[in-house]
Coordinates of C-alpha atoms in Angstrom, one line a residue:
Chain A
M1 CA 10.5 -15.7 -34.6
G2 CA 11.2 -14.1 -31.3
T3 CA 12.9 -16.1 -28.7
P4 CA 12.1 -15.8 -25.0
Y5 CA 14.1 -13.5 -22.8
P6 CA 17.2 -15.4 -21.8
G7 CA 17.4 -17.0 -18.4
T8 CA 14.1 -15.7 -17.1
S9 CA 11.6 -18.4 -18.2
W10 CA 11.6 -20.0 -14.7
E11 CA 11.1 -16.8 -12.9
R12 CA 8.1 -16.1 -15.0
G13 CA 6.8 -19.7 -14.9
K14 CA 6.5 -20.1 -18.6
L15 CA 8.7 -23.1 -19.4
C16 CA 6.2 -25.8 -18.4
N17 CA 3.4 -24.3 -20.5
A18 CA 5.6 -23.9 -23.6
S19 CA 6.8 -27.6 -23.4
D20 CA 3.2 -28.8 -23.1
S21 CA 1.9 -27.1 -26.2
W22 CA 5.0 -28.0 -28.1
L23 CA 4.6 -31.7 -27.3
E24 CA 0.9 -31.5 -28.3
E25 CA 1.7 -29.8 -31.6
E26 CA 4.4 -32.3 -32.4
A27 CA 2.1 -35.3 -31.7
I28 CA -0.7 -33.9 -33.9
Y29 CA 1.8 -33.2 -36.7
M30 CA 3.2 -36.8 -36.5
I31 CA -0.4 -38.3 -36.6
K32 CA -1.2 -36.3 -39.7
E33 CA 2.1 -37.2 -41.3
A34 CA 1.6 -40.9 -40.7
G35 CA -2.0 -40.7 -42.2
I36 CA -3.5 -42.4 -39.2
K37 CA -7.3 -42.4 -39.1
H38 CA -9.3 -41.8 -35.9
S39 CA -10.7 -44.8 -34.1
F40 CA -11.6 -45.7 -30.5
H41 CA -8.4 -47.5 -29.9
W42 CA -6.4 -44.8 -31.5
D43 CA -8.1 -42.1 -29.3
L44 CA -7.4 -44.3 -26.2
F45 CA -3.8 -44.6 -27.2
H46 CA -3.6 -40.9 -27.9
L47 CA -5.1 -40.1 -24.5
F48 CA -2.7 -42.5 -22.7
G49 CA 0.3 -41.1 -24.6
K50 CA -0.8 -37.5 -23.9
R51 CA -1.1 -38.2 -20.2
T52 CA 2.2 -40.0 -20.1
L53 CA 4.0 -37.2 -21.8
K54 CA 2.4 -34.7 -19.4
I55 CA 3.5 -36.7 -16.4
I56 CA 7.1 -37.1 -17.7
N57 CA 7.1 -33.4 -18.6
N58 CA 5.9 -32.4 -15.1
L59 CA 8.4 -34.8 -13.4
G60 CA 11.3 -33.2 -15.4
A61 CA 10.0 -29.7 -14.7
A62 CA 9.7 -30.5 -10.9
T63 CA 13.2 -31.9 -10.8
I64 CA 14.6 -28.8 -12.4
F65 CA 12.5 -26.6 -10.1
F66 CA 13.9 -28.4 -7.1
A67 CA 17.5 -28.2 -8.4
L68 CA 17.3 -24.5 -9.1
A69 CA 15.6 -23.7 -5.8
F70 CA 18.1 -25.9 -3.8
M71 CA 21.1 -24.1 -5.4
R72 CA 19.6 -20.8 -4.3
I73 CA 19.5 -21.8 -0.6
F74 CA 23.2 -21.0 -0.3
R75 CA 22.9 -17.4 -1.7
P76 CA 23.0 -14.3 0.5
K77 CA 20.0 -12.9 2.4
Q78 CA 18.4 -16.3 3.0
F79 CA 19.1 -16.8 6.7
R80 CA 16.2 -14.7 8.0
E81 CA 13.7 -16.2 5.6
I82 CA 14.8 -19.7 6.4
V83 CA 14.5 -19.2 10.1
Q84 CA 11.0 -17.7 9.6
Q85 CA 10.0 -20.8 7.5
V86 CA 11.4 -23.2 10.1
F87 CA 9.2 -21.5 12.6
Y88 CA 6.1 -21.9 10.4
I89 CA 6.8 -25.4 9.1
G90 CA 8.7 -26.8 12.1
A91 CA 7.8 -25.1 15.3
K92 CA 4.2 -24.5 14.6
S93 CA 3.7 -28.2 13.5
S94 CA 5.4 -29.6 16.5
N95 CA 2.2 -29.7 18.7
I96 CA 0.2 -31.7 16.2
V97 CA 3.0 -34.0 15.4
M98 CA 3.7 -34.8 19.0
L99 CA 0.0 -35.4 19.7
I100 CA -0.3 -37.8 16.8
G101 CA 3.0 -39.4 17.9
L102 CA 1.6 -40.0 21.4
F103 CA -1.6 -41.7 20.2
T104 CA 0.2 -43.7 17.5
G105 CA 2.6 -45.0 20.2
M106 CA -0.3 -45.7 22.5
V107 CA -2.3 -47.7 20.0
L108 CA 0.7 -49.6 18.9
G109 CA 1.5 -50.5 22.5
L110 CA -2.1 -51.7 23.0
Q111 CA -2.4 -53.7 19.7
L112 CA 1.1 -55.2 19.9
Y113 CA 0.8 -56.1 23.6
Y114 CA -2.2 -58.4 23.0
T115 CA -0.7 -59.8 19.8
L116 CA 2.6 -60.6 21.5
T117 CA 0.8 -62.1 24.6
K118 CA -0.6 -64.7 22.2
V119 CA 2.9 -66.0 21.5
G120 CA 4.2 -65.3 24.9
S121 CA 6.6 -62.5 23.8
E122 CA 5.1 -59.4 25.4
G123 CA 8.5 -58.6 26.8
F124 CA 9.5 -57.6 23.2
L125 CA 6.9 -54.8 23.2
G126 CA 9.4 -52.0 23.7
S127 CA 11.6 -53.1 20.8
V128 CA 8.7 -53.7 18.4
V129 CA 7.1 -50.4 19.1
A130 CA 10.4 -48.5 18.8
L131 CA 11.4 -50.2 15.6
S132 CA 8.0 -49.7 14.0
L133 CA 8.1 -46.0 14.9
I134 CA 11.8 -45.3 14.0
R135 CA 11.9 -47.3 10.8
E136 CA 8.4 -46.6 9.3
L137 CA 5.7 -44.9 11.1
G138 CA 7.7 -41.9 12.5
P139 CA 9.0 -40.6 9.2
V140 CA 5.8 -41.4 7.2
L141 CA 3.2 -40.1 9.6
T142 CA 5.3 -37.0 10.4
A143 CA 5.6 -36.2 6.7
I144 CA 1.9 -36.7 6.1
M145 CA 1.1 -34.5 9.1
I146 CA 3.4 -31.7 7.9
T147 CA 2.0 -32.0 4.4
A148 CA -1.5 -31.5 5.7
R149 CA -0.6 -28.6 8.0
A150 CA 2.3 -26.8 6.3
G151 CA 2.4 -28.2 2.8
S152 CA -1.1 -27.1 2.0
S153 CA -0.5 -23.6 3.3
M154 CA 2.7 -23.4 1.2
T155 CA 0.8 -24.2 -2.0
A156 CA -2.1 -21.9 -1.1
E157 CA 0.2 -19.0 -0.2
I158 CA 2.4 -19.2 -3.3
G159 CA -0.7 -19.8 -5.5
I160 CA -2.4 -16.6 -4.2
L161 CA 0.8 -14.7 -4.8
R162 CA 0.8 -16.0 -8.3
I163 CA -2.8 -15.2 -9.3
S164 CA -2.6 -11.8 -7.7
E165 CA 0.5 -10.9 -9.8
Q166 CA 2.7 -10.6 -6.6
I167 CA 5.2 -13.0 -8.1
D168 CA 5.2 -10.9 -11.3
A169 CA 5.8 -7.9 -9.0
L170 CA 8.8 -9.7 -7.5
Y171 CA 10.2 -10.3 -11.0
T172 CA 9.8 -6.6 -12.0
M173 CA 11.7 -5.6 -8.8
R174 CA 14.6 -8.0 -9.9
I175 CA 13.8 -10.3 -6.9
D176 CA 14.1 -13.9 -7.9
P177 CA 10.9 -15.6 -6.8
L178 CA 12.6 -19.0 -6.5
H179 CA 15.2 -17.5 -4.3
Y180 CA 12.7 -15.5 -2.2
L181 CA 9.7 -17.9 -2.0
V182 CA 10.8 -21.4 -2.8
S183 CA 14.3 -21.9 -1.5
P184 CA 13.6 -20.9 2.1
R185 CA 10.7 -23.4 2.2
I186 CA 12.7 -26.2 0.9
A187 CA 15.6 -25.5 3.3
A188 CA 13.2 -25.1 6.2
S189 CA 11.5 -28.5 5.3
I190 CA 14.9 -30.2 5.1
I191 CA 15.7 -28.9 8.6
S192 CA 12.2 -29.4 10.2
F193 CA 11.3 -32.9 8.9
P194 CA 14.1 -34.9 10.7
L195 CA 13.6 -32.9 13.9
L196 CA 9.9 -33.5 14.0
T197 CA 10.4 -37.1 13.1
A198 CA 12.7 -37.4 16.1
F199 CA 10.1 -35.8 18.3
F200 CA 7.4 -38.2 16.9
D201 CA 9.6 -41.2 17.6
L202 CA 10.4 -40.2 21.1
I203 CA 6.8 -39.3 22.1
G204 CA 5.5 -42.5 20.3
I205 CA 7.9 -44.7 22.4
L206 CA 6.6 -42.9 25.5
G207 CA 3.0 -43.6 24.3
G208 CA 3.8 -47.3 24.0
Y209 CA 5.3 -47.1 27.5
L210 CA 2.1 -45.6 28.8
T211 CA -0.2 -48.4 27.5
G212 CA 2.3 -51.3 27.8
V213 CA 3.8 -50.5 31.2
V214 CA 1.5 -48.0 33.0
L215 CA -1.8 -49.4 31.9
L216 CA -1.2 -53.1 31.2
G217 CA 1.5 -53.7 33.8
L218 CA 4.5 -54.8 31.6
N219 CA 7.9 -54.6 33.3
K220 CA 9.4 -51.1 33.0
G221 CA 13.0 -52.3 32.8
S222 CA 12.2 -54.9 30.2
Y223 CA 10.5 -52.2 27.9
F224 CA 13.5 -50.0 27.8
Y225 CA 16.1 -52.7 27.8
R226 CA 14.6 -54.3 24.7
I227 CA 14.6 -50.9 22.9
H228 CA 18.3 -50.5 23.9
A229 CA 19.1 -54.0 22.8
Y230 CA 17.3 -54.1 19.4
V231 CA 17.3 -50.6 18.0
E232 CA 20.5 -50.0 16.0
M233 CA 22.1 -46.9 14.7
A234 CA 21.3 -48.1 11.1
D235 CA 17.5 -48.0 12.0
I236 CA 17.8 -44.4 13.2
R237 CA 19.9 -43.4 10.3
G238 CA 17.4 -45.0 7.9
G239 CA 14.5 -43.1 9.5
F240 CA 16.3 -39.8 9.1
I241 CA 17.2 -40.6 5.5
K242 CA 13.6 -41.2 4.8
S243 CA 12.5 -38.0 6.5
L244 CA 15.0 -36.0 4.4
V245 CA 13.7 -37.6 1.2
F246 CA 10.1 -36.8 2.2
A247 CA 11.1 -33.2 3.1
A248 CA 12.5 -32.7 -0.4
L249 CA 9.5 -34.3 -2.1
V250 CA 6.8 -32.6 0.0
S251 CA 8.3 -29.1 -0.2
T252 CA 9.0 -29.4 -4.0
I253 CA 5.6 -30.7 -4.8
C254 CA 3.8 -28.1 -2.7
C255 CA 5.8 -25.2 -3.9
Y256 CA 5.7 -26.4 -7.5
Q257 CA 1.9 -26.7 -7.5
G258 CA 1.5 -23.2 -6.1
Y259 CA 4.1 -21.6 -8.3
F260 CA 2.5 -23.0 -11.5
T261 CA -1.1 -22.5 -10.4
H262 CA -1.7 -20.1 -13.3
L263 CA -0.9 -22.8 -15.8
R264 CA -3.7 -25.0 -14.7
T265 CA -6.1 -25.7 -17.6
D266 CA -9.0 -27.1 -15.5
S267 CA -9.8 -23.8 -13.6
Y268 CA -8.8 -20.2 -13.0
G269 CA -8.4 -17.8 -10.2
S270 CA -9.2 -18.8 -6.6
K271 CA -10.6 -22.1 -7.8
S272 CA -7.2 -23.0 -9.3
V273 CA -5.6 -22.2 -6.0
S274 CA -7.9 -24.6 -4.2
L275 CA -7.4 -27.3 -6.8
S276 CA -3.6 -26.8 -6.7
T277 CA -3.7 -27.2 -2.9
T278 CA -5.7 -30.4 -3.1
S279 CA -3.4 -31.8 -5.8
A280 CA -0.3 -30.9 -3.7
V281 CA -1.6 -32.7 -0.6
V282 CA -2.8 -35.8 -2.5
L283 CA 0.3 -36.0 -4.6
S284 CA 2.6 -35.5 -1.6
C285 CA 0.9 -38.3 0.3
I286 CA 1.1 -40.7 -2.6
M287 CA 4.8 -39.8 -3.2
I288 CA 5.6 -40.2 0.5
L289 CA 4.3 -43.8 0.4
I290 CA 6.0 -44.6 -2.9
A291 CA 9.3 -43.1 -1.8
D292 CA 9.0 -45.0 1.5
Y293 CA 8.9 -48.3 -0.3
V294 CA 11.8 -47.3 -2.7
V295 CA 14.0 -46.0 0.1
T296 CA 13.2 -49.0 2.4
S297 CA 14.2 -51.4 -0.4
F298 CA 17.5 -49.6 -0.8
L299 CA 18.2 -49.6 3.0
M300 CA 17.3 -53.2 3.6
Chain B
M1 CA 18.9 10.4 -35.8
E2 CA 18.3 9.8 -32.1
T3 CA 18.4 6.1 -31.1
P4 CA 15.2 5.1 -29.3
L5 CA 15.5 3.9 -25.7
I6 CA 13.0 1.1 -26.4
E7 CA 12.1 0.0 -29.9
F8 CA 9.4 -2.5 -31.0
R9 CA 9.8 -4.0 -34.5
D10 CA 6.9 -6.1 -35.8
V11 CA 6.1 -7.4 -32.3
S12 CA 3.2 -9.8 -32.2
K13 CA 1.6 -11.7 -29.4
S14 CA -1.3 -14.1 -29.3
F15 CA -3.1 -15.8 -26.4
D16 CA -4.9 -19.1 -27.3
G17 CA -5.2 -18.1 -30.9
N18 CA -6.4 -14.5 -30.1
T19 CA -4.0 -12.0 -31.5
V20 CA -3.5 -9.1 -29.1
L21 CA -0.4 -7.5 -30.7
D22 CA -0.2 -7.7 -34.5
G23 CA 3.1 -6.4 -35.8
V24 CA 3.5 -3.5 -33.4
N25 CA 6.2 -0.9 -34.3
L26 CA 7.0 1.8 -31.9
N27 CA 9.8 3.9 -30.4
I28 CA 10.1 5.2 -26.9
Y29 CA 12.7 8.0 -26.4
E30 CA 14.7 8.9 -23.4
N31 CA 13.5 11.6 -21.0
E32 CA 10.1 11.6 -22.5
I33 CA 6.6 10.8 -21.2
T34 CA 5.0 8.4 -23.7
T35 CA 1.3 7.6 -23.2
I36 CA -0.4 4.6 -24.7
I37 CA -4.1 5.1 -25.2
G38 CA -6.7 2.7 -26.6
K39 CA -9.9 0.9 -25.7
S40 CA -10.0 -1.5 -22.8
G41 CA -8.8 -5.0 -23.8
T42 CA -6.8 -3.9 -26.8
G43 CA -3.5 -5.0 -25.3
K44 CA -2.0 -1.9 -23.7
S45 CA -1.0 -3.7 -20.5
V46 CA 0.3 -6.6 -22.6
L47 CA 2.5 -4.1 -24.5
L48 CA 3.8 -2.7 -21.2
K49 CA 4.6 -6.2 -19.9
H50 CA 6.7 -6.9 -23.0
I51 CA 8.9 -3.9 -22.1
I52 CA 9.7 -5.2 -18.6
G53 CA 10.0 -8.8 -19.8
L54 CA 7.0 -10.3 -18.0
L55 CA 5.8 -11.5 -21.4
S56 CA 8.0 -12.4 -24.4
P57 CA 6.8 -11.8 -28.0
D58 CA 5.7 -14.6 -30.3
G59 CA 7.3 -12.7 -33.2
G60 CA 9.3 -9.6 -33.9
C61 CA 12.0 -7.9 -31.9
I62 CA 12.3 -5.6 -28.9
S63 CA 15.4 -3.5 -28.6
F64 CA 16.8 -1.6 -25.6
R65 CA 19.2 1.2 -26.6
G66 CA 19.5 -0.3 -30.0
K67 CA 20.4 -3.8 -28.8
P68 CA 17.8 -6.6 -29.3
V69 CA 16.7 -8.0 -25.9
N70 CA 16.7 -11.6 -27.1
E71 CA 20.3 -11.4 -28.0
M72 CA 21.4 -10.1 -24.6
S73 CA 23.1 -12.2 -22.0
K74 CA 21.4 -12.6 -18.6
K75 CA 23.8 -10.1 -17.1
Q76 CA 23.1 -7.5 -19.8
L77 CA 19.4 -8.0 -19.4
D78 CA 19.6 -7.7 -15.7
E79 CA 21.4 -4.4 -16.1
C80 CA 18.6 -3.2 -18.3
R81 CA 15.9 -4.3 -15.9
M82 CA 17.8 -2.6 -13.0
Q83 CA 16.8 0.7 -14.6
V84 CA 13.1 -0.1 -15.0
S85 CA 10.3 0.0 -12.5
Y86 CA 6.7 -1.1 -13.1
M87 CA 3.5 -0.1 -11.5
F88 CA 0.8 -2.7 -11.9
Q89 CA -2.8 -2.0 -12.9
N90 CA -4.1 -3.9 -9.9
N91 CA -1.3 -2.6 -7.8
A92 CA 0.1 -6.2 -6.9
L93 CA 0.9 -5.1 -3.4
F94 CA 2.2 -7.7 -1.0
D95 CA -0.9 -8.3 1.1
S96 CA 0.8 -9.8 4.1
M97 CA 3.2 -6.8 4.5
T98 CA 2.5 -3.4 5.9
I99 CA 2.6 -0.3 3.7
F100 CA 6.0 0.6 5.0
E101 CA 7.3 -2.9 4.3
N102 CA 5.8 -2.9 0.8
V103 CA 7.6 0.2 -0.2
A104 CA 10.8 -0.7 1.6
F105 CA 10.8 -4.2 0.1
P106 CA 12.6 -3.6 -3.2
I107 CA 15.4 -1.6 -1.5
R108 CA 15.8 -4.2 1.2
Q109 CA 16.1 -7.0 -1.2
T110 CA 18.2 -5.4 -4.0
T111 CA 20.5 -3.0 -2.1
N112 CA 22.8 -3.0 0.9
L113 CA 21.6 0.3 2.3
K114 CA 21.5 0.6 6.1
K115 CA 18.2 0.4 8.0
M116 CA 18.1 4.2 8.7
E117 CA 18.8 5.1 5.1
I118 CA 16.0 2.8 3.9
E119 CA 13.6 4.2 6.5
K120 CA 14.4 7.8 5.5
K121 CA 14.0 7.0 1.8
V122 CA 10.7 5.1 2.3
M123 CA 9.2 7.8 4.6
L124 CA 10.1 10.5 2.1
R125 CA 8.2 8.7 -0.7
L126 CA 5.2 7.9 1.6
E127 CA 5.0 11.5 2.7
Q128 CA 5.0 12.7 -0.9
M129 CA 2.1 10.4 -1.6
E130 CA 0.2 11.6 1.6
L131 CA 0.5 8.2 3.1
A132 CA 2.5 9.0 6.2
D133 CA -0.3 8.2 8.6
V134 CA -1.0 4.7 7.2
V135 CA 2.5 3.2 7.2
Y136 CA 1.7 0.4 9.6
K137 CA -1.6 -0.6 8.0
Y138 CA -2.0 -3.5 5.6
P139 CA -3.1 -3.0 1.9
S140 CA -6.5 -4.5 2.6
E141 CA -7.2 -1.8 5.2
L142 CA -6.8 1.0 2.6
S143 CA -9.1 2.3 -0.1
G144 CA -8.4 1.5 -3.8
G145 CA -7.1 5.0 -4.4
M146 CA -4.7 4.8 -1.5
Q147 CA -3.5 1.4 -2.6
K148 CA -2.7 2.9 -6.0
R149 CA -0.6 5.6 -4.3
V150 CA 1.3 2.9 -2.3
A151 CA 2.0 1.1 -5.6
L152 CA 3.3 4.4 -7.1
A153 CA 5.5 5.0 -4.0
R154 CA 6.9 1.5 -4.4
A155 CA 7.6 2.0 -8.1
L156 CA 9.5 5.2 -7.5
V157 CA 11.4 4.3 -4.3
T158 CA 14.3 2.8 -6.2
D159 CA 14.8 6.0 -8.3
P160 CA 14.4 4.2 -11.6
A161 CA 15.5 5.6 -14.9
I162 CA 12.4 4.2 -16.7
V163 CA 9.0 3.9 -15.1
L164 CA 6.2 2.0 -16.6
F165 CA 2.8 3.1 -15.2
D166 CA -0.2 0.8 -15.9
E167 CA -3.2 3.1 -15.3
P168 CA -1.7 5.1 -12.4
T169 CA -4.7 7.5 -12.0
T170 CA -7.5 5.0 -12.2
G171 CA -9.7 5.2 -9.1
Q172 CA -8.3 8.5 -7.9
D173 CA -10.4 11.6 -7.2
P174 CA -9.7 14.5 -9.6
I175 CA -7.4 16.4 -7.2
R176 CA -5.2 13.4 -6.6
K177 CA -5.4 12.4 -10.2
N178 CA -3.9 15.8 -11.2
A179 CA -1.4 15.5 -8.3
I180 CA -0.2 12.1 -9.6
L181 CA 0.1 13.4 -13.2
S182 CA 1.9 16.6 -12.2
M183 CA 4.2 14.5 -9.9
I184 CA 5.2 12.3 -12.9
A185 CA 5.9 15.5 -14.9
H186 CA 7.7 17.2 -12.0
Y187 CA 9.9 14.2 -11.3
R188 CA 10.7 13.8 -14.9
K189 CA 11.9 17.4 -15.0
L190 CA 13.8 16.9 -11.7
F191 CA 15.4 13.5 -12.3
G192 CA 15.0 13.1 -16.0
F193 CA 13.4 9.7 -16.1
T194 CA 11.5 8.2 -19.0
A195 CA 7.9 7.3 -18.3
V196 CA 5.5 5.1 -20.2
L197 CA 1.9 5.5 -19.2
V198 CA -1.1 3.5 -20.0
S199 CA -4.1 5.7 -19.3
H200 CA -7.7 6.4 -20.0
D201 CA -7.7 9.8 -18.4
I202 CA -8.2 11.8 -21.6
P203 CA -7.5 14.7 -22.1
D204 CA -5.8 15.2 -18.7
V205 CA -3.0 12.7 -19.6
F206 CA -2.2 14.6 -22.8
F207 CA -1.1 17.6 -20.9
V208 CA 1.9 15.8 -19.4
S209 CA 2.6 13.6 -22.4
D210 CA 5.4 14.3 -24.9
R211 CA 4.4 11.5 -27.2
I212 CA 1.1 9.6 -27.6
L213 CA 0.6 6.2 -29.0
L214 CA -2.9 4.9 -30.0
L215 CA -3.2 1.1 -29.9
W216 CA -6.0 0.0 -32.1
E217 CA -6.8 -3.6 -33.2
G218 CA -3.3 -4.8 -32.3
K219 CA -1.5 -2.1 -34.2
I220 CA -0.2 1.3 -33.4
A221 CA -2.7 3.5 -35.2
F222 CA -1.1 6.8 -34.2
H223 CA 2.4 7.7 -33.0
G224 CA 3.2 11.4 -32.3
T225 CA 2.8 14.5 -30.2
Y226 CA -0.5 15.9 -28.8
E227 CA -0.4 18.7 -31.4
E228 CA 0.0 16.1 -34.2
L229 CA -2.8 14.1 -32.7
S230 CA -5.2 17.1 -32.7
R231 CA -4.3 17.8 -36.3
F232 CA -4.3 14.2 -37.4
K233 CA -7.5 13.4 -39.2
H234 CA -8.1 9.7 -39.1
P235 CA -11.4 7.9 -38.6
I236 CA -9.9 5.8 -35.8
I237 CA -8.7 8.8 -33.9
D238 CA -12.0 10.6 -34.3
E239 CA -13.9 7.5 -33.3
F240 CA -11.8 7.0 -30.2
L241 CA -11.9 10.6 -29.1
E242 CA -15.5 11.1 -29.9
S243 CA -16.5 7.9 -28.1
I244 CA -14.9 9.4 -24.9
E245 CA -16.6 12.7 -25.4
S246 CA -20.0 11.2 -26.2
L247 CA -19.7 9.0 -23.2
R248 CA -19.0 12.0 -21.1
N249 CA -22.0 13.9 -22.5
E250 CA -24.2 10.9 -22.2
L251 CA -23.6 10.2 -18.6
T252 CA -22.1 13.0 -16.6
G253 CA -21.3 16.0 -18.7
A254 CA -24.9 16.6 -19.8
L255 CA -25.6 20.2 -20.7
S256 CA -27.9 20.7 -17.8
K257 CA -29.5 18.8 -14.9
E258 CA -32.8 19.1 -16.7
I259 CA -31.5 17.3 -19.8
F260 CA -30.1 14.6 -17.6
K261 CA -33.4 14.2 -15.9
Y262 CA -35.2 14.2 -19.2
R263 CA -32.9 11.5 -20.5
Y264 CA -33.1 9.2 -17.5
A265 CA -36.6 10.0 -16.2
L266 CA -38.5 7.0 -14.8
T267 CA -41.9 8.1 -16.0
P268 CA -43.2 11.0 -18.2
D269 CA -44.8 12.5 -15.1
D270 CA -41.4 13.0 -13.5
I271 CA -40.4 15.2 -16.4
K272 CA -43.6 17.2 -16.2
E273 CA -43.2 17.8 -12.5
D274 CA -39.7 19.0 -13.0
Y275 CA -40.6 21.4 -15.7
L276 CA -43.6 22.8 -13.9
K277 CA -41.3 23.7 -11.0

């Protein structure tokens, strides 16, 4: 039996597929060995087990994918690529992120002003808006916006490179596709997410100021004084930790989905790229919210 | 006995239960042009992809200079791959890069040459391929034939010792087709590289080939020189060569225009009119 070429499975994107079929074959063999007869309950259990194994397999593969790509960030000839990706992921997303930040801050200012007025605490508007943005809304909404704008394009671009054999062409030229395609995107996301989160927070606080102070007549000094008094360094640090975690998650999920587009069993060609893009965006959003809860529970 | 550069021993490969390579045995020798012929879909490209390592065999063994590839370390394998260049059937050009960037890309990424040296080398290859006036265009702006030549320029720009050509002449006009084949032969004479071609351009491709392999139903049905092929009496060879000849006669190489019209006339009246003239 021939073994795969050493150390090249990842570059050629074959490892995941091999593991899937192996698990399936193992399961079928074990069923036959145990002499289990087919029934509705057994089929249900089989389906559940198959899905669970697939999820665990994918989780493991994605983790290895991230680790390998992350290690390649520090190799030579990466600087130019990373700067280029920071431009695409960070600079080009800044307008949309700031626009969303402004309106999020404005609506928060509006909602919280009337809520706080009911308990006679409208003076706390600045601190409540700032804490909501810095701790939760800033990192989460920024990550979701970047996923929609840059994450989807990452998946689509890498997916098209895969189905048109351009990734294979890289391999034949002895250019490591993980090094050339994935690592710069992960590095650029790790740089861009916290920066854009900071922009989002600042513009959001200004949005809250516009509605609370300029439109509704709250005291200007009180708004900024409360922010200064109640926002601590730990809040800001927590927000940045979250944005770093989201950056790693979003970039890994989006690149992984694109890189393994050809292994999809539900469709082929351009359809598989579109499905991978959809999966990447949906999965990223879900993972952002799950990770948000997990990180928050650790930070509290 | 000469050690083959690349050796396949009982190599088999299946995709979803469909056997494409079924115990393939072949030798590719240094400084020779080896051509793989066979019907479409018989696994010629699959065979070529096994040589470069894009696919790994389900069974059997591939050796490079007598050493099995699956026993090599990553470093040894990398040294082997350094000598090989591959030209894809569908070109696999980077569609977001210009023609110049496409050809320069492998040198930029894998060497430490200076910008001027890279430019000189790339322009030389592009001029040889008659592509000097499209260097700043994108692949989508070129015709299929021109894209093929860009892919060829990219495959040769690194001066490889072994070049794998997957249908290099498909989509080319007869003049350029001959130019590409003679260029392969010329460069082989000049630099002494080893070429493995997958081609349907029979008999043209035979003129430049030192060795011919016929892939038939997953196995190597014939392995030898052109002279041996022409003497070799085997139903499979006859069927393969005759199918190409009969296709040519059937469609384009008809004995006369009248026979063609007779064969493909829309109505009997059309034939009468033609003959009355």
